[in-house]
Amino acid sequence: MELAAEAISGHPARHRALIALRAAPSVVLVLSAAVIVATSPGGHFGLALAVVPFLAAAVHGVQATALIGALTVGTYAGLRHWQSEDDTDVWLIKLGLMAATAAVAVLISQARVRELALNRSRDTALTLQRGLLPRDFPATSAAEIRYRYVPADTAAGVGGDWFDVIPLSGARVALVMGDVVGHGLHAAATMGRLRTAVHTLADLDLPPDEVLARMDDLVVRMGHDEVGREPGASCLYMVYDPVAGTCTMGNAGHTPPAFVSPDGRVEVQPQAQNPPLGYGSAPFAPVEVSLPEGTVIALYTDGLLDLRHREADDAVAALTALLGGGSPSHSRYGNPNDNSDHSRLPGARGAHEPAGPGPGADSLERMCDRVYAALPPEHDDDAALMLARTRVLDADHVADWHLSGQPEEVAAARSALVGRMEEWGLGELAFTMELVVSELVTNAVQHAAAPVGLRLILDDALVCEVSDASSTSPHPRRAEPWEESGRGLFLVGQLADRWGTRYTPTGKTIWAEKYL
C-alpha cells in the first residue's frame, strides 16, 4: 500500500485521499470510543476497538502502528469508567486481549514493511539487471545470435548472470557469458561493472586469457574495497574468427560451452580446471578449436542446469539432449507428466536481427524454446542461454598477400589493393584505402620485422590488416609543423573510421576499417 501511495502522491486529489487513508485508524478509534461512551453498553462491545490496531498495520509503518495500538489499549482502559461491569478479573482479561491484539498488529506491520522492502529491492535489482543486460545485439556476419534469460523466482532477488556479443576487428566476434556470486542489488551492480570491463578489454583486442587475467585482478580489487562481501564471479570469453573458422576460448570457473555440429551431434567442452575470477594469480590457458560452418555454440549459466536439485552429469546430459533435438519429456529437465504452462515464466528473448523464414533462424528459435520450456516452474537461480550459429567468410571476400619486407614492395601492395577493390566494385574508396595501406606497409617495412602480411576483408566494412613479426606497437603523435615525419598514423586515423592494434603469437596486426 505504501508503494501505491508513493505512486499516487503526485496528484493533489490523490494526495488528499492518501491523507484520509492514513488518518482512518485514528478516526475509527475516536468514533468507536465516542459511540461506546454514548451508548454505555453493559456487554462486550468495547472489544470492537481491537480492530483498530489491525487497520493501522495495513496502512502505517511499525512505529505508527505501535503508537495507535498503545492509544487503543489506553482508550479501552479509560472506558472502564463508563462500563457497568463490576468484575475486575474479567475486565483485566479483556484488557490483556486488547494489548495482545496491539502486539500482533505490530508484528504484522513489521512483516508487511519487510515484504515491501524485499519486493522493492528485488524490483530495483531486476530493473538494474535488465537495464545493464543487452536488449539487442549488433548485427555481425560472424554468427547468428539468439538468447533467453529468465530471472530467479526467489525472495533472494535476481542474480548476476550476464552475457554479451562484442564485434571485434577482422570480422571477428567475442561471445561472453558470466555469473556473479550472490543475489540482489549488489550482484546486479557487480555484473554491470564486469560487463563494462569486458567491453573495455575487448576494445583493446586482448586475447581471451589476458582478458580473464585482467578481470581477475579487477574482482580481487573489488573484494578488497568491499570488506565482508564474498568476491567471485565465473566468466567464459570466446573469440570466433569467421575467416579462419576457429574459436579461441578462456574459461574462469564457468560452465563449459556445448557445440552442436551441423549434423546434430552435440559435444560439451571438457570442464576447465581454472578457478573463478577473484582468486588471483590464476592462469587461464586458452583453448582453440576449429568449427565447421553452421556449428551452434551454446553458452549458458549453472542456473539453466538446476544443479541444486540434480547431479551435474545428469543435468549436462539433459541439456545436450535438448540441444540435439530431443524432447524435454525425454530429459530430466522436466516431468513428462507435467502439463503446466511454462510460458508464464518471465523469460527475455532476443536476437541480433528479427527471426526470418530461413531454416537456420527457425532452428535456433526452436532450440531456445525447447530449453526454455524445460525449465522447472519454480527455480531459485537465474537461467541464461545464448546460442550462436557460426558463419564463414568465403574466399571471394578475403584477399591475402605475403611481402618480404623490402621497400619496393610498398608500391606492389598499393597496386594489388587497388586491383582487388576494383573487382569488388569499391573503386570510389580505392584512393582512400591506398593511402592507408601505403602508410601501414611503409611503417612495417621501416620499423618492424619481416615477414609482412597484407589482408583485405570485405564485410559490413572494408577491413585492411597489415601484420609483421614485431611486438612493438606504434603510437600516433602530433607532429610539429616543421617536422617531415610522424604523421602516418594520424593520417590513418583521419581516413579510416576505426583502427587499432592486436597482438598475435608471431607479432602484431595493425588494422583499419572503412564503413561501406
Coordinates of C-alpha atoms in Angstrom, one line a residue:
M1 CA 0.0 0.0 0.0
E2 CA 2.9 2.3 0.7
L3 CA 4.2 1.7 -2.8
A4 CA 0.8 2.6 -4.2
A5 CA 0.8 5.6 -2.1
E6 CA 4.1 6.8 -3.4
A7 CA 2.8 6.3 -7.0
I8 CA -0.3 8.5 -6.4
S9 CA 1.2 11.2 -4.2
G10 CA 2.0 13.5 -7.1
H11 CA -1.7 14.2 -7.9
P12 CA -3.4 16.7 -5.5
A13 CA -6.7 14.8 -5.3
R14 CA -5.0 11.5 -4.8
H15 CA -2.8 13.1 -2.2
R16 CA -5.8 14.2 -0.2
A17 CA -7.2 10.6 -0.5
L18 CA -3.9 9.3 0.8
I19 CA -4.0 11.6 3.8
A20 CA -7.5 10.5 4.6
L21 CA -6.5 6.8 4.3
R22 CA -3.6 7.3 6.7
A23 CA -5.9 9.1 9.2
A24 CA -8.5 6.4 9.1
P25 CA -7.3 4.3 12.1
S26 CA -7.2 7.3 14.4
V27 CA -10.7 8.5 13.2
V28 CA -12.1 5.0 13.7
L29 CA -10.6 4.9 17.2
V30 CA -12.1 8.2 18.2
L31 CA -15.5 7.4 16.7
S32 CA -15.6 4.0 18.3
A33 CA -14.7 5.4 21.7
A34 CA -17.4 8.1 21.4
V35 CA -20.1 5.5 20.5
I36 CA -19.2 3.3 23.4
V37 CA -19.3 6.2 25.8
A38 CA -22.6 7.5 24.4
T39 CA -24.4 4.1 24.5
S40 CA -22.8 2.9 27.8
P41 CA -23.0 -0.7 26.8
G42 CA -23.0 -3.3 29.5
G43 CA -21.7 -6.1 27.4
H44 CA -18.5 -6.7 25.5
F45 CA -18.9 -4.1 22.8
G46 CA -15.7 -2.4 23.9
L47 CA -13.7 -5.2 22.3
A48 CA -14.6 -3.8 18.9
L49 CA -11.7 -1.5 19.4
A50 CA -9.4 -4.4 18.7
V51 CA -9.9 -3.9 15.0
V52 CA -8.1 -0.5 15.1
P53 CA -4.5 -1.8 15.5
F54 CA -5.0 -4.2 12.6
L55 CA -6.4 -1.3 10.5
A56 CA -3.3 0.7 11.4
A57 CA -1.0 -2.2 10.5
A58 CA -2.5 -2.3 7.0
V59 CA -1.8 1.5 6.5
H60 CA 1.1 2.6 8.6
G61 CA 4.6 1.5 9.4
V62 CA 5.8 -0.2 12.6
Q63 CA 6.2 2.9 14.8
A64 CA 2.8 4.4 13.8
T65 CA 1.1 1.1 14.3
A66 CA 2.7 0.7 17.8
L67 CA 1.6 4.2 18.7
I68 CA -2.0 3.7 17.6
G69 CA -2.0 0.3 19.3
A70 CA -0.9 1.9 22.6
L71 CA -3.6 4.6 22.2
T72 CA -6.2 1.8 21.6
V73 CA -5.2 0.0 24.8
G74 CA -5.2 3.2 26.7
T75 CA -8.6 4.2 25.4
Y76 CA -10.0 0.8 26.4
A77 CA -8.6 1.2 29.8
G78 CA -10.1 4.7 30.1
L79 CA -13.6 3.4 29.1
R80 CA -13.6 1.4 32.4
H81 CA -15.2 4.4 34.0
W82 CA -18.3 4.2 31.8
Q83 CA -18.8 0.5 31.8
S84 CA -21.3 -1.1 34.2
E85 CA -19.3 -4.2 34.5
D86 CA -18.0 -4.7 38.1
D87 CA -16.0 -7.9 37.6
T88 CA -12.4 -6.7 37.7
D89 CA -10.9 -10.0 36.7
V90 CA -13.0 -10.2 33.5
W91 CA -12.0 -6.6 32.7
L92 CA -8.3 -7.4 33.1
I93 CA -8.6 -10.4 30.8
K94 CA -10.2 -8.2 28.2
L95 CA -7.5 -5.6 28.6
G96 CA -4.9 -8.3 28.1
L97 CA -6.6 -9.4 25.0
M98 CA -6.6 -5.8 23.7
A99 CA -2.9 -5.5 24.4
A100 CA -2.2 -8.8 22.7
T101 CA -4.0 -7.6 19.5
A102 CA -2.0 -4.5 19.5
A103 CA 1.3 -6.5 19.8
V104 CA 0.1 -8.8 17.0
A105 CA -0.7 -5.8 14.8
V106 CA 2.9 -4.5 15.3
L107 CA 4.3 -7.9 14.2
I108 CA 2.0 -7.8 11.1
S109 CA 3.2 -4.3 10.3
Q110 CA 6.8 -5.4 10.6
A111 CA 6.2 -8.3 8.3
R112 CA 4.4 -6.1 5.8
V113 CA 7.2 -3.5 5.8
R114 CA 9.8 -6.2 5.4
E115 CA 7.9 -7.7 2.4
L116 CA 7.6 -4.3 0.8
A117 CA 11.3 -3.7 1.3
L118 CA 12.2 -7.1 -0.2
N119 CA 9.9 -6.5 -3.2
R120 CA 11.3 -3.0 -3.7
S121 CA 14.9 -4.4 -3.5
R122 CA 14.1 -7.2 -5.9
D123 CA 12.3 -4.9 -8.4
T124 CA 15.2 -2.5 -8.2
A125 CA 17.8 -5.2 -8.8
L126 CA 15.7 -6.7 -11.6
T127 CA 15.3 -3.3 -13.3
L128 CA 19.0 -2.6 -12.9
Q129 CA 20.0 -6.0 -14.3
R130 CA 17.6 -5.7 -17.3
G131 CA 19.0 -2.2 -17.9
L132 CA 22.5 -3.5 -17.9
L133 CA 21.9 -6.6 -20.0
P134 CA 21.9 -6.0 -23.7
R135 CA 18.4 -5.6 -25.2
D136 CA 19.7 -6.4 -28.7
F137 CA 23.0 -7.4 -30.3
P138 CA 24.7 -5.7 -33.1
A139 CA 24.5 -7.4 -36.5
T140 CA 27.5 -9.4 -37.3
S141 CA 28.4 -11.6 -40.3
A142 CA 30.4 -14.0 -38.0
A143 CA 27.4 -15.5 -36.2
E144 CA 23.6 -15.5 -35.9
I145 CA 22.6 -15.0 -32.3
R146 CA 19.6 -16.0 -30.2
Y147 CA 19.2 -15.9 -26.4
R148 CA 16.9 -16.4 -23.5
Y149 CA 17.1 -15.0 -20.0
V150 CA 14.9 -16.0 -17.0
P151 CA 15.3 -14.2 -13.6
A152 CA 15.2 -16.2 -10.4
D153 CA 11.9 -16.9 -8.8
T154 CA 13.0 -16.4 -5.3
A155 CA 12.8 -13.9 -2.4
A156 CA 16.6 -13.6 -2.5
G157 CA 16.3 -11.5 -5.7
V158 CA 17.8 -11.7 -9.1
G159 CA 21.4 -13.0 -9.6
G160 CA 24.3 -11.7 -11.5
D161 CA 24.0 -13.7 -14.7
W162 CA 25.1 -11.7 -17.8
F163 CA 26.0 -12.3 -21.4
D164 CA 27.2 -10.2 -24.4
V165 CA 28.2 -10.2 -28.0
I166 CA 31.0 -7.8 -28.9
P167 CA 32.2 -7.2 -32.5
L168 CA 35.9 -7.2 -32.9
S169 CA 38.4 -6.3 -35.6
G170 CA 38.9 -8.5 -38.6
A171 CA 35.2 -9.5 -38.7
R172 CA 35.6 -11.5 -35.5
V173 CA 33.2 -11.6 -32.6
A174 CA 33.5 -12.1 -28.9
L175 CA 30.9 -14.2 -27.1
V176 CA 30.8 -13.7 -23.3
M177 CA 28.8 -15.4 -20.5
G178 CA 29.3 -14.8 -16.8
D179 CA 27.8 -15.3 -13.4
V180 CA 28.4 -13.2 -10.3
V181 CA 28.2 -14.9 -6.8
G182 CA 25.2 -14.0 -4.8
H183 CA 21.8 -12.4 -5.5
G184 CA 20.2 -9.0 -5.2
L185 CA 21.2 -5.4 -5.9
H186 CA 24.9 -6.0 -5.2
A187 CA 25.1 -8.9 -7.6
A188 CA 23.4 -6.8 -10.3
A189 CA 25.7 -3.9 -9.7
T190 CA 28.8 -6.1 -9.8
M191 CA 27.6 -7.7 -13.0
G192 CA 27.4 -4.2 -14.6
R193 CA 30.9 -3.4 -13.6
L194 CA 32.3 -6.6 -15.0
R195 CA 30.3 -6.2 -18.3
T196 CA 31.8 -2.7 -18.7
A197 CA 35.3 -4.0 -18.0
V198 CA 34.8 -6.8 -20.6
H199 CA 33.8 -4.2 -23.2
T200 CA 36.9 -2.1 -22.4
L201 CA 39.2 -5.0 -22.6
A202 CA 37.6 -6.3 -25.8
D203 CA 38.1 -2.9 -27.4
L204 CA 41.9 -3.4 -26.7
D205 CA 41.8 -6.6 -28.8
L206 CA 43.3 -8.6 -26.0
P207 CA 43.3 -12.5 -26.2
P208 CA 40.9 -14.4 -24.0
D209 CA 43.4 -15.5 -21.4
E210 CA 44.6 -11.9 -20.9
V211 CA 41.1 -10.6 -20.7
L212 CA 40.3 -13.0 -17.9
A213 CA 43.6 -12.3 -16.1
R214 CA 42.8 -8.6 -16.0
M215 CA 39.2 -9.2 -15.0
D216 CA 40.6 -11.5 -12.2
D217 CA 42.6 -8.5 -10.9
L218 CA 39.5 -6.3 -11.1
V219 CA 37.5 -8.8 -9.0
V220 CA 40.3 -9.1 -6.4
R221 CA 40.4 -5.3 -6.0
M222 CA 36.6 -5.2 -5.7
G223 CA 36.9 -7.7 -2.9
H224 CA 39.4 -5.5 -1.1
D225 CA 37.2 -2.5 -1.4
E226 CA 34.1 -4.2 -0.1
V227 CA 35.0 -5.8 3.2
G228 CA 32.6 -8.5 4.3
R229 CA 31.3 -9.4 0.9
E230 CA 32.4 -12.6 -0.9
P231 CA 34.1 -11.7 -4.2
G232 CA 33.9 -14.1 -7.1
A233 CA 32.4 -14.5 -10.5
S234 CA 32.7 -17.0 -13.3
C235 CA 33.2 -16.0 -16.9
L236 CA 33.6 -17.6 -20.3
Y237 CA 35.2 -15.5 -23.0
M238 CA 35.2 -16.8 -26.6
V239 CA 36.5 -15.2 -29.8
Y240 CA 35.2 -16.6 -33.1
D241 CA 37.1 -15.9 -36.3
P242 CA 34.9 -16.3 -39.4
V243 CA 37.9 -16.1 -41.8
A244 CA 39.8 -19.0 -40.2
G245 CA 36.8 -20.8 -38.8
T246 CA 38.4 -21.1 -35.4
C247 CA 37.1 -20.3 -31.9
T248 CA 39.6 -19.4 -29.1
M249 CA 38.2 -19.5 -25.6
G250 CA 39.2 -18.8 -22.0
N251 CA 37.2 -20.2 -19.0
A252 CA 37.3 -18.9 -15.5
G253 CA 35.3 -21.4 -13.5
H254 CA 32.2 -21.2 -15.8
T255 CA 30.1 -24.0 -17.1
P256 CA 31.7 -25.4 -20.3
P257 CA 30.2 -24.5 -23.7
A258 CA 28.4 -27.0 -25.9
F259 CA 28.9 -27.3 -29.7
V260 CA 26.2 -28.6 -31.9
S261 CA 27.6 -29.7 -35.3
P262 CA 25.6 -29.2 -38.5
D263 CA 24.6 -32.9 -38.5
G264 CA 23.1 -32.6 -35.0
R265 CA 25.9 -34.1 -32.8
V266 CA 26.4 -32.3 -29.5
E267 CA 29.8 -32.1 -27.8
V268 CA 30.5 -30.4 -24.5
Q269 CA 33.9 -28.8 -24.0
P270 CA 35.7 -30.5 -21.1
Q271 CA 35.4 -28.6 -17.9
A272 CA 38.3 -26.3 -17.4
Q273 CA 40.2 -26.6 -14.1
N274 CA 40.6 -22.8 -13.9
P275 CA 39.2 -21.2 -10.7
P276 CA 36.6 -18.4 -10.9
L277 CA 37.5 -14.8 -11.0
G278 CA 38.7 -13.3 -7.7
Y279 CA 41.2 -15.8 -6.5
G280 CA 44.2 -14.0 -8.1
S281 CA 47.3 -15.2 -9.9
A282 CA 45.5 -18.0 -11.7
P283 CA 46.5 -18.9 -15.3
F284 CA 43.7 -19.0 -17.8
A285 CA 45.1 -21.1 -20.6
P286 CA 43.3 -20.5 -23.9
V287 CA 41.8 -23.4 -25.9
E288 CA 41.4 -23.2 -29.7
V289 CA 39.0 -25.3 -31.7
S290 CA 38.1 -25.4 -35.4
L291 CA 34.4 -25.2 -36.1
P292 CA 32.7 -26.1 -39.4
E293 CA 30.3 -23.5 -40.8
G294 CA 26.9 -23.8 -39.2
T295 CA 28.1 -25.0 -35.8
V296 CA 25.9 -23.8 -33.0
I297 CA 27.8 -22.6 -29.9
A298 CA 25.7 -22.8 -26.7
L299 CA 26.7 -20.7 -23.7
Y300 CA 24.7 -21.0 -20.5
T301 CA 24.8 -20.4 -16.8
D302 CA 24.6 -23.0 -14.0
G303 CA 21.0 -21.8 -13.2
L304 CA 20.0 -23.5 -16.5
L305 CA 21.3 -26.8 -15.3
D306 CA 19.4 -26.5 -11.9
L307 CA 22.4 -28.1 -10.1
R308 CA 20.9 -27.5 -6.7
H309 CA 18.4 -30.4 -7.4
R310 CA 20.3 -32.6 -9.8
E311 CA 23.7 -34.2 -10.4
A312 CA 25.9 -32.3 -12.8
D313 CA 26.3 -35.2 -15.2
D314 CA 22.5 -35.7 -15.5
A315 CA 22.0 -32.0 -16.0
V316 CA 24.5 -31.8 -18.8
A317 CA 23.1 -34.9 -20.4
A318 CA 19.6 -33.4 -20.3
L319 CA 20.9 -30.2 -21.9
T320 CA 22.7 -31.9 -24.7
A321 CA 19.6 -33.9 -25.5
L322 CA 17.6 -30.7 -25.7
L323 CA 20.2 -29.0 -27.9
G324 CA 20.4 -32.0 -30.1
G325 CA 16.7 -32.0 -30.8
G326 CA 15.3 -34.2 -28.1
S327 CA 12.0 -33.6 -26.4
P328 CA 12.0 -32.0 -22.9
S329 CA 10.0 -35.0 -21.8
H330 CA 12.9 -37.3 -22.7
S331 CA 15.2 -35.5 -20.4
R332 CA 15.4 -34.9 -16.7
Y333 CA 14.8 -31.2 -17.3
G334 CA 11.1 -31.7 -16.9
N335 CA 8.5 -34.1 -15.7
P336 CA 7.0 -36.0 -18.7
N337 CA 3.6 -35.9 -17.0
D338 CA 3.8 -32.2 -16.2
N339 CA 1.3 -30.3 -18.3
S340 CA 1.8 -26.9 -16.6
D341 CA 2.1 -23.8 -18.7
H342 CA 5.8 -22.8 -18.6
S343 CA 5.2 -19.8 -20.8
R344 CA 4.2 -17.9 -17.6
L345 CA 7.9 -17.6 -16.8
P346 CA 9.1 -14.0 -17.4
G347 CA 11.8 -15.0 -19.9
A348 CA 13.5 -12.4 -22.0
R349 CA 14.2 -13.3 -25.6
G350 CA 16.1 -11.6 -28.3
A351 CA 18.4 -11.8 -31.4
H352 CA 20.6 -9.6 -33.3
E353 CA 18.0 -9.4 -36.1
P354 CA 14.4 -10.4 -36.5
A355 CA 13.8 -14.1 -37.0
G356 CA 13.5 -14.8 -40.7
P357 CA 11.8 -17.6 -42.5
G358 CA 15.1 -19.4 -43.1
P359 CA 15.7 -22.8 -41.5
G360 CA 18.7 -21.6 -39.6
A361 CA 16.8 -18.8 -37.8
D362 CA 13.9 -21.1 -37.1
S363 CA 16.2 -23.8 -35.8
L364 CA 17.9 -21.5 -33.3
E365 CA 14.5 -20.3 -32.1
R366 CA 13.3 -23.9 -31.7
M367 CA 16.4 -24.8 -29.7
C368 CA 15.9 -21.9 -27.4
D369 CA 12.2 -22.7 -26.9
R370 CA 13.0 -26.4 -26.1
V371 CA 15.5 -25.5 -23.4
Y372 CA 13.3 -22.7 -22.1
A373 CA 10.2 -24.8 -21.9
A374 CA 12.1 -27.5 -19.9
L375 CA 12.8 -25.1 -17.0
P376 CA 11.0 -26.1 -13.8
P377 CA 8.1 -23.8 -12.8
E378 CA 10.0 -22.7 -9.7
H379 CA 13.7 -22.0 -9.9
D380 CA 15.9 -20.3 -7.3
D381 CA 18.7 -19.1 -9.7
D382 CA 18.8 -17.0 -12.8
A383 CA 19.0 -19.0 -16.1
A384 CA 20.7 -17.6 -19.2
L385 CA 21.2 -19.3 -22.6
M386 CA 22.9 -17.8 -25.7
L387 CA 23.1 -19.7 -29.0
A388 CA 25.4 -18.6 -31.8
R389 CA 25.4 -20.2 -35.2
T390 CA 28.8 -19.7 -36.9
R391 CA 29.3 -18.4 -40.4
V392 CA 32.4 -18.5 -42.5
L393 CA 33.5 -15.8 -44.9
D394 CA 34.1 -17.3 -48.3
A395 CA 37.4 -16.8 -50.2
D396 CA 35.9 -14.2 -52.5
H397 CA 35.6 -11.8 -49.5
V398 CA 39.2 -12.3 -48.3
A399 CA 42.5 -11.4 -50.0
D400 CA 45.9 -12.1 -48.6
W401 CA 49.4 -11.0 -49.8
H402 CA 52.7 -12.0 -48.3
L403 CA 55.5 -9.4 -48.5
S404 CA 59.2 -9.9 -47.9
G405 CA 59.6 -6.6 -46.2
Q406 CA 61.5 -4.7 -48.9
P407 CA 60.8 -1.0 -49.6
E408 CA 60.0 -1.6 -53.2
E409 CA 57.0 -3.9 -52.2
V410 CA 55.1 -0.9 -50.9
A411 CA 54.1 0.1 -54.4
A412 CA 53.2 -3.6 -55.2
A413 CA 51.0 -3.6 -52.2
R414 CA 49.2 -0.5 -53.3
S415 CA 48.7 -1.9 -56.8
A416 CA 47.3 -5.2 -55.5
L417 CA 44.9 -3.4 -53.2
V418 CA 43.5 -1.2 -56.0
G419 CA 43.1 -4.1 -58.3
R420 CA 41.1 -6.2 -55.7
M421 CA 38.9 -3.2 -54.7
E422 CA 38.1 -2.7 -58.4
E423 CA 37.0 -6.4 -58.6
W424 CA 34.8 -5.8 -55.5
G425 CA 33.2 -2.7 -57.0
L426 CA 34.7 -0.4 -54.5
G427 CA 36.7 1.8 -56.8
E428 CA 35.4 5.0 -55.2
L429 CA 37.2 4.0 -51.9
A430 CA 40.4 2.9 -53.6
F431 CA 42.3 6.2 -53.2
T432 CA 41.5 6.4 -49.5
M433 CA 42.5 2.8 -48.7
E434 CA 45.5 3.1 -50.9
L435 CA 46.8 5.9 -48.6
V436 CA 46.0 3.8 -45.6
V437 CA 47.8 0.8 -46.9
S438 CA 50.8 2.8 -48.0
E439 CA 51.3 4.2 -44.5
L440 CA 50.8 0.9 -42.7
V441 CA 53.0 -1.1 -45.0
T442 CA 55.7 1.6 -45.0
N443 CA 55.7 1.6 -41.2
A444 CA 56.0 -2.2 -41.2
V445 CA 58.9 -2.2 -43.7
Q446 CA 60.8 0.6 -41.9
H447 CA 60.2 -0.1 -38.2
A448 CA 59.2 -3.7 -37.9
A449 CA 60.5 -7.2 -38.8
A450 CA 59.7 -9.4 -41.8
P451 CA 57.6 -11.2 -42.9
V452 CA 55.0 -8.6 -43.6
G453 CA 51.4 -9.6 -44.5
L454 CA 48.6 -7.6 -46.1
R455 CA 45.0 -8.8 -45.8
L456 CA 41.7 -7.3 -47.1
I457 CA 38.3 -8.5 -45.7
L458 CA 35.1 -7.5 -47.4
D459 CA 32.4 -7.5 -44.7
D460 CA 30.0 -4.9 -43.4
A461 CA 33.1 -2.7 -43.5
L462 CA 36.2 -2.9 -45.6
V463 CA 39.0 -4.2 -43.3
C464 CA 42.6 -3.7 -44.1
E465 CA 45.2 -5.6 -41.9
V466 CA 49.0 -5.3 -42.0
S467 CA 50.9 -7.9 -40.0
D468 CA 54.5 -8.1 -39.1
A469 CA 56.8 -10.1 -36.7
S470 CA 57.4 -7.2 -34.3
S471 CA 55.6 -7.0 -31.0
T472 CA 56.2 -3.2 -30.7
S473 CA 53.0 -1.2 -31.1
P474 CA 53.2 2.2 -32.8
H475 CA 51.6 5.2 -31.2
P476 CA 50.2 8.2 -33.1
R477 CA 51.7 11.5 -32.2
R478 CA 51.0 15.1 -33.3
A479 CA 53.9 16.3 -35.4
E480 CA 55.1 19.8 -35.3
P481 CA 54.7 22.0 -38.5
W482 CA 58.4 21.9 -39.3
E483 CA 58.7 18.1 -38.9
E484 CA 58.8 16.0 -42.0
S485 CA 57.6 12.7 -40.5
G486 CA 55.3 11.5 -37.7
R487 CA 52.0 12.0 -39.5
G488 CA 51.4 8.5 -40.8
L489 CA 49.1 7.1 -38.1
F490 CA 47.4 10.5 -37.7
L491 CA 46.6 10.3 -41.4
V492 CA 45.3 6.7 -40.9
G493 CA 43.1 7.8 -38.1
Q494 CA 41.6 10.6 -40.2
L495 CA 41.0 8.4 -43.3
A496 CA 39.7 5.3 -41.6
D497 CA 36.5 5.0 -39.5
R498 CA 38.3 2.8 -36.9
W499 CA 41.8 1.5 -36.5
G500 CA 43.8 -0.3 -33.8
T501 CA 46.4 -2.9 -33.0
R502 CA 46.1 -6.5 -31.8
Y503 CA 48.9 -8.8 -30.8
T504 CA 49.4 -12.3 -32.2
P505 CA 51.7 -15.2 -31.2
T506 CA 54.1 -14.2 -34.0
G507 CA 53.9 -10.4 -33.7
K508 CA 51.2 -7.9 -34.2
T509 CA 48.5 -6.8 -36.6
I510 CA 47.5 -3.2 -37.3
W511 CA 44.0 -2.9 -38.8
A512 CA 41.9 -0.2 -40.2
E513 CA 38.2 -0.2 -41.1
K514 CA 36.2 1.8 -43.6
Y515 CA 32.5 1.6 -43.3
L516 CA 30.7 0.8 -46.5

